[in-house]
Amino acid sequence: MLLTVGAQAAEPYGTWLRPSTGTQVSFYACGGKLCARVAAVKDESRKKEIGTVIMKGAAKSGDNVWKGDLLDVESGKTYSGVVTLESANALNLKGCVAMVLCRGETWQRVK
């Protein structure tokens, strides 16, 4: 039982809350890689974003780290992204332009 719990804790799959916007994003496996899509929004005016894929085909690049393109739904721009599972309940997403100018945010797992 303990091994199962540990294995689950090392995976980012599930729904995560972006605290700055109240948006919920579901991360899931797709073809052996990591993908994510908008699952719910707090602001009703952003309802059209539900179902939008924001990450597609991110490859695992280290322990609890995945790299791939991240779509910023608000701007419509795509950035080089790094997703790091910091703990069972904390996921850090960082988007970068030319891997020089970066902005990150820690999201919380939805229970």
PDB file of C-alpha atoms in Angstrom:
ATOM      1  CA  MET A   1       0.000   0.000   0.000  1.00  0.00           C
ATOM      2  CA  LEU A   2       2.763   2.475   0.833  1.00  0.00           C
ATOM      3  CA  LEU A   3       4.434   1.887  -2.530  1.00  0.00           C
ATOM      4  CA  THR A   4       1.206   2.681  -4.341  1.00  0.00           C
ATOM      5  CA  VAL A   5       0.753   5.940  -2.455  1.00  0.00           C
ATOM      6  CA  GLY A   6       4.356   6.935  -3.168  1.00  0.00           C
ATOM      7  CA  ALA A   7       3.960   6.200  -6.860  1.00  0.00           C
ATOM      8  CA  GLN A   8       0.814   8.290  -7.049  1.00  0.00           C
ATOM      9  CA  ALA A   9       2.488  11.196  -5.262  1.00  0.00           C
ATOM     10  CA  ALA A  10       5.208  11.302  -7.960  1.00  0.00           C
ATOM     11  CA  GLU A  11       2.736  11.886 -10.788  1.00  0.00           C
ATOM     12  CA  PRO A  12       1.095  15.190 -11.742  1.00  0.00           C
ATOM     13  CA  TYR A  13      -2.100  13.566 -13.049  1.00  0.00           C
ATOM     14  CA  GLY A  14      -5.321  15.016 -11.713  1.00  0.00           C
ATOM     15  CA  THR A  15      -6.886  18.442 -11.341  1.00  0.00           C
ATOM     16  CA  TRP A  16      -4.934  21.472 -10.152  1.00  0.00           C
ATOM     17  CA  LEU A  17      -6.042  24.962  -9.116  1.00  0.00           C
ATOM     18  CA  ARG A  18      -4.324  28.069 -10.444  1.00  0.00           C
ATOM     19  CA  PRO A  19      -4.752  30.383  -7.423  1.00  0.00           C
ATOM     20  CA  SER A  20      -4.274  33.641  -9.346  1.00  0.00           C
ATOM     21  CA  THR A  21      -7.309  33.023 -11.584  1.00  0.00           C
ATOM     22  CA  GLY A  22      -9.336  30.285  -9.880  1.00  0.00           C
ATOM     23  CA  THR A  23      -9.002  28.170 -13.031  1.00  0.00           C
ATOM     24  CA  GLN A  24      -8.824  24.390 -12.632  1.00  0.00           C
ATOM     25  CA  VAL A  25      -6.642  22.425 -15.047  1.00  0.00           C
ATOM     26  CA  SER A  26      -6.641  18.644 -15.514  1.00  0.00           C
ATOM     27  CA  PHE A  27      -3.307  16.963 -16.233  1.00  0.00           C
ATOM     28  CA  TYR A  28      -3.428  13.564 -17.931  1.00  0.00           C
ATOM     29  CA  ALA A  29      -1.252  11.051 -19.778  1.00  0.00           C
ATOM     30  CA  CYS A  30      -1.317  11.257 -23.571  1.00  0.00           C
ATOM     31  CA  GLY A  31       0.803   8.920 -25.642  1.00  0.00           C
ATOM     32  CA  GLY A  32       3.287   8.419 -22.810  1.00  0.00           C
ATOM     33  CA  LYS A  33       3.667  12.169 -22.319  1.00  0.00           C
ATOM     34  CA  LEU A  34       1.950  14.815 -20.181  1.00  0.00           C
ATOM     35  CA  CYS A  35      -0.977  16.885 -21.410  1.00  0.00           C
ATOM     36  CA  ALA A  36      -3.291  19.369 -19.691  1.00  0.00           C
ATOM     37  CA  ARG A  37      -6.593  21.078 -20.429  1.00  0.00           C
ATOM     38  CA  VAL A  38      -8.785  23.663 -18.726  1.00  0.00           C
ATOM     39  CA  ALA A  39     -11.383  21.811 -16.635  1.00  0.00           C
ATOM     40  CA  ALA A  40     -13.238  24.654 -14.884  1.00  0.00           C
ATOM     41  CA  VAL A  41     -13.147  28.435 -14.578  1.00  0.00           C
ATOM     42  CA  LYS A  42     -14.147  30.716 -11.728  1.00  0.00           C
ATOM     43  CA  ASP A  43     -15.049  33.650 -13.971  1.00  0.00           C
ATOM     44  CA  GLU A  44     -18.152  32.849 -16.057  1.00  0.00           C
ATOM     45  CA  SER A  45     -16.943  35.171 -18.831  1.00  0.00           C
ATOM     46  CA  ARG A  46     -14.069  32.708 -19.433  1.00  0.00           C
ATOM     47  CA  LYS A  47     -16.352  29.683 -19.810  1.00  0.00           C
ATOM     48  CA  LYS A  48     -15.300  29.238 -23.462  1.00  0.00           C
ATOM     49  CA  GLU A  49     -11.804  28.253 -22.231  1.00  0.00           C
ATOM     50  CA  ILE A  50     -13.102  24.988 -20.732  1.00  0.00           C
ATOM     51  CA  GLY A  51     -11.643  22.092 -22.701  1.00  0.00           C
ATOM     52  CA  THR A  52      -8.777  24.140 -24.154  1.00  0.00           C
ATOM     53  CA  VAL A  53      -5.559  22.104 -24.232  1.00  0.00           C
ATOM     54  CA  ILE A  54      -2.801  24.172 -22.623  1.00  0.00           C
ATOM     55  CA  MET A  55      -0.062  21.525 -22.713  1.00  0.00           C
ATOM     56  CA  LYS A  56       0.371  18.719 -25.200  1.00  0.00           C
ATOM     57  CA  GLY A  57       3.107  16.108 -25.313  1.00  0.00           C
ATOM     58  CA  ALA A  58       5.369  17.324 -22.507  1.00  0.00           C
ATOM     59  CA  ALA A  59       8.256  14.891 -22.014  1.00  0.00           C
ATOM     60  CA  LYS A  60       9.618  13.817 -18.654  1.00  0.00           C
ATOM     61  CA  SER A  61      13.066  15.374 -18.306  1.00  0.00           C
ATOM     62  CA  GLY A  62      13.996  14.411 -14.755  1.00  0.00           C
ATOM     63  CA  ASP A  63      12.578  13.366 -11.420  1.00  0.00           C
ATOM     64  CA  ASN A  64       9.152  15.028 -11.183  1.00  0.00           C
ATOM     65  CA  VAL A  65       9.962  17.394 -14.091  1.00  0.00           C
ATOM     66  CA  TRP A  66       8.303  17.626 -17.540  1.00  0.00           C
ATOM     67  CA  LYS A  67       9.145  20.003 -20.393  1.00  0.00           C
ATOM     68  CA  GLY A  68       6.926  21.081 -23.257  1.00  0.00           C
ATOM     69  CA  ASP A  69       5.012  23.983 -24.726  1.00  0.00           C
ATOM     70  CA  LEU A  70       2.511  25.816 -22.502  1.00  0.00           C
ATOM     71  CA  LEU A  71      -0.347  27.866 -23.913  1.00  0.00           C
ATOM     72  CA  ASP A  72      -1.264  31.030 -22.024  1.00  0.00           C
ATOM     73  CA  VAL A  73      -5.017  31.054 -22.608  1.00  0.00           C
ATOM     74  CA  GLU A  74      -5.293  34.744 -21.691  1.00  0.00           C
ATOM     75  CA  SER A  75      -2.771  35.978 -24.278  1.00  0.00           C
ATOM     76  CA  GLY A  76      -3.005  33.137 -26.787  1.00  0.00           C
ATOM     77  CA  LYS A  77       0.796  32.861 -26.756  1.00  0.00           C
ATOM     78  CA  THR A  78       2.751  29.636 -26.390  1.00  0.00           C
ATOM     79  CA  TYR A  79       5.841  29.452 -24.179  1.00  0.00           C
ATOM     80  CA  SER A  80       8.537  26.887 -23.431  1.00  0.00           C
ATOM     81  CA  GLY A  81       7.253  25.326 -20.257  1.00  0.00           C
ATOM     82  CA  VAL A  82       8.589  23.400 -17.318  1.00  0.00           C
ATOM     83  CA  VAL A  83       6.243  21.560 -14.968  1.00  0.00           C
ATOM     84  CA  THR A  84       7.707  20.471 -11.633  1.00  0.00           C
ATOM     85  CA  LEU A  85       5.823  18.358  -9.125  1.00  0.00           C
ATOM     86  CA  GLU A  86       7.096  19.898  -5.876  1.00  0.00           C
ATOM     87  CA  SER A  87       5.011  17.671  -3.595  1.00  0.00           C
ATOM     88  CA  ALA A  88       1.838  15.597  -3.713  1.00  0.00           C
ATOM     89  CA  ASN A  89      -0.178  18.841  -3.512  1.00  0.00           C
ATOM     90  CA  ALA A  90       2.068  21.465  -5.159  1.00  0.00           C
ATOM     91  CA  LEU A  91       2.781  21.760  -8.889  1.00  0.00           C
ATOM     92  CA  ASN A  92       4.988  24.543 -10.251  1.00  0.00           C
ATOM     93  CA  LEU A  93       4.516  25.738 -13.830  1.00  0.00           C
ATOM     94  CA  LYS A  94       7.080  28.004 -15.429  1.00  0.00           C
ATOM     95  CA  GLY A  95       6.764  29.546 -18.879  1.00  0.00           C
ATOM     96  CA  CYS A  96       9.778  31.053 -20.615  1.00  0.00           C
ATOM     97  CA  VAL A  97      10.562  33.113 -23.691  1.00  0.00           C
ATOM     98  CA  ALA A  98      13.883  31.927 -25.157  1.00  0.00           C
ATOM     99  CA  MET A  99      14.502  30.234 -21.773  1.00  0.00           C
ATOM    100  CA  VAL A 100      15.704  33.615 -20.494  1.00  0.00           C
ATOM    101  CA  LEU A 101      12.606  35.535 -19.433  1.00  0.00           C
ATOM    102  CA  CYS A 102      10.604  33.195 -17.229  1.00  0.00           C
ATOM    103  CA  ARG A 103       7.552  33.439 -15.006  1.00  0.00           C
ATOM    104  CA  GLY A 104       6.397  30.711 -12.669  1.00  0.00           C
ATOM    105  CA  GLU A 105       3.488  29.938 -10.415  1.00  0.00           C
ATOM    106  CA  THR A 106       2.712  27.164  -7.945  1.00  0.00           C
ATOM    107  CA  TRP A 107      -0.663  25.467  -8.271  1.00  0.00           C
ATOM    108  CA  GLN A 108      -2.534  23.410  -5.665  1.00  0.00           C
ATOM    109  CA  ARG A 109      -4.047  19.962  -6.159  1.00  0.00           C
ATOM    110  CA  VAL A 110      -7.852  19.947  -6.081  1.00  0.00           C
ATOM    111  CA  LYS A 111      -9.106  17.415  -3.550  1.00  0.00           C
TER     112      LYS A 111
END
